[in-house]
Coordinates of C-alpha atoms and ligand atoms in Angstrom, one line a residue:
X1 CA 4.0 -8.4 26.1
X2 CA 0.3 -8.3 25.5
X3 CA -2.0 -9.4 22.7
X4 CA -5.0 -7.0 22.8
X5 CA -8.0 -7.5 20.5
X6 CA -10.4 -4.6 20.0
X7 CA -14.1 -5.1 18.9
X8 CA -17.2 -3.0 18.8
X9 CA -21.0 -3.6 18.7
X10 CA -21.2 -0.9 16.0
X11 CA -18.5 1.4 14.6
X12 CA -17.2 3.2 17.7
X13 CA -13.6 4.0 17.1
X14 CA -11.9 0.5 17.0
X15 CA -9.5 1.3 14.1
X16 CA -8.6 4.7 15.5
X17 CA -8.0 3.3 19.0
X18 CA -6.0 0.4 17.7
X19 CA -3.7 2.9 15.8
X20 CA -3.4 5.1 18.8
X21 CA -2.4 2.2 21.0
X22 CA 0.1 0.9 18.4
X23 CA 1.7 4.3 17.8
X24 CA 1.8 5.3 21.5
X25 CA 3.0 2.0 23.1
X26 CA 6.1 2.3 25.1
X27 CA 7.2 -1.1 23.6
X28 CA 7.7 -2.2 20.0
X29 CA 4.2 -2.7 18.6
X30 CA 2.3 -4.4 15.8
X31 CA -1.2 -3.7 14.7
X32 CA -3.0 -6.3 12.7
X33 CA -6.0 -4.9 10.9
X34 CA -8.2 -8.0 10.9
X35 CA -11.7 -6.5 10.5
X36 CA -13.6 -9.0 8.2
X37 CA -15.7 -6.1 6.9
X38 CA -12.5 -4.6 5.3
X39 CA -9.6 -2.4 6.3
X40 CA -9.6 1.4 6.4
X41 CA -5.9 2.1 7.4
X42 CA -4.6 1.7 3.8
X43 CA -6.8 4.4 2.4
X44 CA -6.8 6.4 5.7
X45 CA -3.6 6.9 7.7
X46 CA -1.4 5.4 4.9
X47 CA -3.2 7.6 2.3
X48 CA -3.1 4.9 -0.4
X49 CA 0.7 4.6 -0.3
X50 CA 0.5 0.8 0.2
X51 CA -1.3 -1.1 -2.6
X52 CA -3.3 -4.3 -2.4
X53 CA -0.2 -6.4 -3.0
X54 CA 0.5 -6.0 0.8
X55 CA -1.8 -7.1 3.6
X56 CA -3.9 -9.6 5.4
X57 CA -5.5 -11.2 2.4
X58 CA -2.1 -12.6 1.3
X59 CA -1.8 -14.5 4.5
X60 CA -4.7 -16.8 3.5
X61 CA -2.8 -18.1 0.5
X62 CA 0.4 -18.3 2.5
X63 CA -1.2 -20.4 5.2
X64 CA -2.4 -22.9 2.6
X65 CA 1.2 -23.1 1.4
X66 CA 2.3 -24.1 5.0
X67 CA 3.3 -22.7 8.3
X68 CA 6.7 -21.5 7.2
X69 CA 5.2 -19.5 4.3
X70 CA 2.6 -17.9 6.7
X71 CA 5.3 -16.8 9.2
X72 CA 7.4 -15.3 6.5
X73 CA 4.6 -13.7 4.6
X74 CA 3.3 -12.1 7.8
X75 CA 6.7 -10.5 8.5
X76 CA 7.1 -9.2 4.9
X77 CA 3.6 -7.7 4.8
X78 CA 4.1 -5.5 7.8
X79 CA 4.3 -1.8 6.9
X80 CA 6.4 0.5 9.2
X81 CA 4.5 3.3 10.9
X82 CA 7.7 5.0 12.1
X83 CA 11.2 5.6 10.7
X84 CA 12.8 3.0 13.0
X85 CA 10.3 0.2 12.1
X86 CA 9.4 -0.3 15.8
X87 CA 5.7 0.1 15.0
X88 CA 4.2 -1.8 12.2
X89 CA 0.8 -2.5 10.7
X90 CA -0.5 -5.4 8.7
X91 CA -3.1 -3.6 6.4
X92 CA -6.5 -5.2 6.3
X93 CA -8.7 -6.6 3.6
X94 CA -9.4 -4.5 0.5
X95 CA -12.7 -6.3 -0.2
X96 CA -15.1 -7.7 2.4
X97 CA -15.7 -10.7 0.1
X98 CA -12.1 -11.8 1.0
X99 CA -13.2 -12.6 4.6
X100 CA -14.5 -16.0 3.8
X101 CA -11.1 -17.1 2.6
X102 CA -9.6 -16.2 6.0
X103 CA -11.7 -18.5 8.2
X104 CA -9.1 -21.2 8.2
X105 CA -6.2 -18.7 8.6
X106 CA -7.2 -17.2 11.9
X107 CA -6.0 -20.0 14.2
X108 CA -2.5 -20.0 12.7
X109 CA -2.4 -16.3 12.6
X110 CA -3.4 -16.1 16.3
X111 CA -0.4 -18.3 17.0
X112 CA 1.9 -16.1 15.1
X113 CA 0.7 -13.1 17.1
X114 CA 1.2 -15.0 20.4
X115 CA 4.8 -15.8 19.5
X116 CA 5.5 -12.2 18.4
X117 CA 4.2 -11.0 21.8
X118 CA 5.7 -13.6 24.1
X119 CA 9.0 -14.2 22.3
X120 CA 9.4 -11.2 20.1
X121 CA 8.6 -8.6 22.8
X122 CA 5.9 -6.9 20.7
X123 CA 2.7 -5.4 22.0
X124 CA 0.2 -6.8 19.5
X125 CA -3.1 -5.0 18.8
X126 CA -5.8 -6.6 16.7
X127 CA -8.5 -4.7 15.1
X128 CA -11.2 -7.3 15.0
X129 CA -13.9 -5.0 13.8
X130 CA -17.6 -5.1 14.7
X131 CA -18.9 -8.2 16.4
X132 CA -21.4 -10.0 14.1
X133 CA -23.7 -12.6 15.7
X134 CA -25.5 -15.6 14.3
X135 CA -28.0 -17.5 16.4
X136 CA -26.6 -15.8 19.5
X137 CA -23.0 -16.8 18.9
X138 CA -20.2 -15.2 17.1
X139 CA -20.5 -15.3 13.3
X140 CA -18.0 -17.8 11.9
X141 CA -17.0 -15.6 9.0
X142 CA -17.8 -12.1 10.0
X143 CA -15.9 -12.2 13.3
X144 CA -12.4 -13.5 13.6
X145 CA -13.2 -15.5 16.7
X146 CA -9.9 -17.5 16.9
X147 CA -8.0 -14.2 17.3
X148 CA -10.2 -13.3 20.3
X149 CA -9.6 -16.7 21.8
X150 CA -5.9 -16.2 21.7
X151 CA -5.8 -12.6 23.0
X152 CA -4.8 -11.7 26.6
X153 CA -7.5 -9.0 26.6
X154 CA -10.6 -8.5 24.4
X155 CA -11.8 -4.9 24.7
X156 CA -15.2 -3.8 23.6
X157 CA -14.9 -0.2 22.5
X158 CA -17.9 1.9 23.5
X159 CA -18.7 5.6 23.7
X160 CA -20.5 7.1 26.7
X161 CA -23.6 7.7 24.6
X162 CA -26.9 5.9 24.9
X163 CA -26.7 4.8 21.3
X164 CA -23.4 3.1 21.8
X165 CA -24.2 1.6 25.2
X166 CA -27.6 0.3 24.1
X167 CA -26.1 -1.7 21.3
X168 CA -23.0 -2.9 23.3
X169 CA -25.1 -4.8 25.9
X170 CA -26.2 -7.3 23.3
X171 CA -22.7 -8.5 22.3
X172 CA -21.4 -8.9 25.9
X173 CA -23.0 -12.2 26.8
X174 CA -22.1 -13.9 23.5
X175 CA -18.5 -12.6 23.9
X176 CA -18.3 -13.8 27.5
X177 CA -19.6 -17.2 26.5
X178 CA -17.2 -17.6 23.6
X179 CA -14.2 -16.5 25.7
X180 CA -15.2 -18.8 28.6
X181 CA -15.6 -21.8 26.3
X182 CA -12.8 -21.3 23.9
X183 CA -10.6 -18.5 25.0
X184 CA -8.7 -17.8 28.3
X185 CA -11.9 -17.0 30.3
X186 CA -14.8 -14.5 30.3
X187 CA -12.7 -12.2 32.4
X188 CA -10.5 -11.5 29.4
X189 CA -13.3 -9.2 28.3
X190 CA -13.3 -5.5 29.3
X191 CA -14.5 -2.2 28.1
X192 CA -12.5 0.6 26.5
X193 CA -14.4 3.8 26.8
X194 CA -14.1 6.7 24.4
X195 CA -15.1 9.7 26.4
X196 CA -17.9 11.0 24.3
X197 CA -21.4 11.4 25.8
X198 CA -22.7 11.9 29.3
X199 CA -22.2 8.4 30.8
X200 CA -19.2 8.1 33.2
X201 CA -16.9 5.1 33.4
X202 CA -18.2 3.8 36.7
X203 CA -21.8 4.1 35.6
X204 CA -21.0 2.2 32.4
X205 CA -19.1 -0.5 34.2
X206 CA -22.1 -0.9 36.6
X207 CA -24.7 -1.0 33.8
X208 CA -22.9 -3.3 31.5
X209 CA -21.3 -5.3 34.4
X210 CA -17.8 -5.2 32.8
X211 CA -14.8 -3.3 34.0
X212 CA -13.7 -0.2 32.1
X213 CA -10.0 -1.1 31.5
X214 CA -9.2 2.2 29.8
X215 CA -10.9 5.5 29.0
X216 CA -9.5 7.5 26.1
X217 CA -10.4 11.1 25.4
X218 CA -12.6 12.3 22.6
X219 CA -10.0 14.0 20.5
X220 CA -11.3 14.8 17.0
X221 CA -8.0 16.3 15.8
X222 CA -5.8 13.3 16.6
X223 CA -8.6 10.9 15.6
X224 CA -8.9 12.8 12.3
X225 CA -5.2 12.4 11.7
X226 CA -5.4 8.6 12.5
X227 CA -8.4 8.2 10.3
X228 CA -7.4 10.3 7.3
X229 CA -3.6 10.8 7.5
X230 CA -1.8 14.0 7.0
X231 CA 0.0 15.9 9.7
X232 CA -0.2 14.7 13.3
X233 CA -1.3 17.4 15.8
X234 CA 1.5 18.2 18.2
X235 CA -0.2 20.0 21.1
X236 CA -0.4 17.2 23.7
X237 CA -2.6 19.4 26.0
X238 CA -5.2 19.9 23.4
X239 CA -4.6 16.5 21.8
X240 CA -4.4 14.0 24.7
X241 CA -5.3 10.9 22.7
X242 CA -1.8 9.5 22.1
X243 CA -0.4 10.2 25.6
X244 CA -3.5 8.6 27.2
X245 CA -3.2 5.7 24.8
X246 CA 0.4 5.1 26.0
X247 CA -0.8 4.9 29.6
X248 CA -3.7 2.6 28.5
X249 CA -1.3 0.2 26.8
X250 CA 0.9 0.1 29.9
X251 CA -2.2 -0.7 32.0
X252 CA -3.2 -3.5 29.6
X253 CA 0.2 -5.1 30.0
X254 CA -0.1 -4.9 33.7
X255 CA -3.7 -6.2 33.6
X256 CA -2.8 -9.1 31.3
X257 CA 0.1 -10.2 33.5
X258 CA -2.1 -10.0 36.7
X259 CA -4.7 -12.1 35.0
X260 CA -2.1 -14.7 34.1
X261 CA -0.9 -14.8 37.7
X262 CA -4.4 -14.9 39.2
X263 CA -5.9 -17.5 36.9
X264 CA -2.7 -19.3 36.3
X265 CA -4.1 -19.9 32.9
X266 CA -1.6 -22.0 31.0
X267 CA 1.0 -20.1 29.2
X268 CA 0.4 -20.6 25.5
X269 CA 2.3 -23.6 24.2
X270 CA 5.7 -23.1 22.7
X271 CA 5.4 -22.3 19.0
X272 CA 3.9 -25.2 17.1
X273 CA 6.3 -24.3 14.3
X274 CA 9.9 -23.6 14.9
X275 CA 9.8 -21.6 11.6
X276 CA 8.2 -18.8 13.6
X277 CA 11.5 -17.8 14.9
X278 CA 12.2 -16.8 11.3
X279 CA 9.5 -14.1 11.7
X280 CA 11.2 -12.6 14.7
X281 CA 14.5 -12.6 12.9
X282 CA 13.1 -11.0 9.8
X283 CA 11.4 -8.3 11.9
X284 CA 14.6 -7.5 13.8
X285 CA 16.4 -7.2 10.4
X286 CA 13.7 -4.7 9.3
X287 CA 12.9 -6.7 6.2
X288 CA 9.5 -5.1 5.7
X289 CA 8.9 -2.4 3.1
X290 CA 8.7 1.3 3.9
X291 CA 5.2 2.7 4.0
Ligands
ADP301 N1 -11.0 9.1 20.5 C1 -11.7 9.7 19.5 N2 -12.0 11.0 19.5 C2 -12.7 11.6 18.5 N3 -13.1 10.9 17.4 C3 -12.8 9.6 17.3 C4 -12.1 8.9 18.3 N4 -11.9 7.6 17.9 C5 -12.5 7.5 16.7 N5 -13.0 8.7 16.3 C6 -13.7 9.0 15.0 O1 -14.8 8.1 14.9 C7 -15.0 7.7 13.6 C8 -15.0 6.2 13.5 O2 -13.8 5.7 14.0 P1 -13.2 4.3 13.5 O3 -11.9 4.1 14.2 O4 -13.1 4.3 12.0 O5 -14.3 3.3 14.0 P2 -14.5 1.8 13.7 O6 -13.2 1.2 13.3 O7 -15.0 1.2 15.0 O8 -15.5 1.7 12.6 C9 -13.8 8.3 12.8 O9 -14.3 9.5 12.2 C10 -12.8 8.6 13.9 O10 -11.9 9.7 13.5
MG302 MG1 -12.6 0.1 11.6

């Protein structure tokens, strides 16, 4: 399966898109809300049903306790998004000040996600939030860079508006450099367009010199549900976001496997900790709490 990380230059729809992909995927899916600026899913789609005793922050302490603890804590902090538990979310930070404590957790967490994708058969979507830069490179605390290094695809979410595009151009080169040096290559980076504004996908690809790997519709009703919770809209003609997200996630899977074949980039090493198989077991037993 695929590990896809979503980022933005400035709030563009990363969390909404990550939720759409996780909910619409044709495969079992996991969404990790890893935005260092803090999570919004807990108060939004989950409408406060999950308190601060669950979520990303607890993985920092678990990682310090050892790999086994991290693997098990990860599994037990996933909240089901559907009745069958085939779609789950790890809720994000409740306080942006917690981000500093996660810097040393990202590499191990990246590995957990890799295993869940490659061995567990999950499509993993990472909400990596807004890219923060420092001296032209990714900020070490405010961007979860190790998660981007380990992803098959890193998608910069943009809208087709001049505001969105004019900011996006400044994060592309630092992202490419980072992925070239420390990830699986600069070509892991692509654009995910939210179709708001006048610019068309081919124009954007040309201007930003990056492929548009998916275009998702501007669909305020579905986005409103994903952002605030409540009742999902059911008219797929008027509300095309989830059906289109399903196609997008199928395309990402195909793009990631094409990339692997073309570049022959080494398959990620076998799990560094055999305990990770425990995560998979726990997930298949549905050990996580109901949201
Ligand atoms: N495809 C979409 N169509 C319409 N509105 C959207 C779409 N995606 C996101 N939005 C809206 O844009 C706003 C910001 O989205 P959000 O996902 O919170 O952005 P980010 O995580 O990048 O800060 C929210 O009000 C959300 O409902
Ligand atoms: Mg967000």
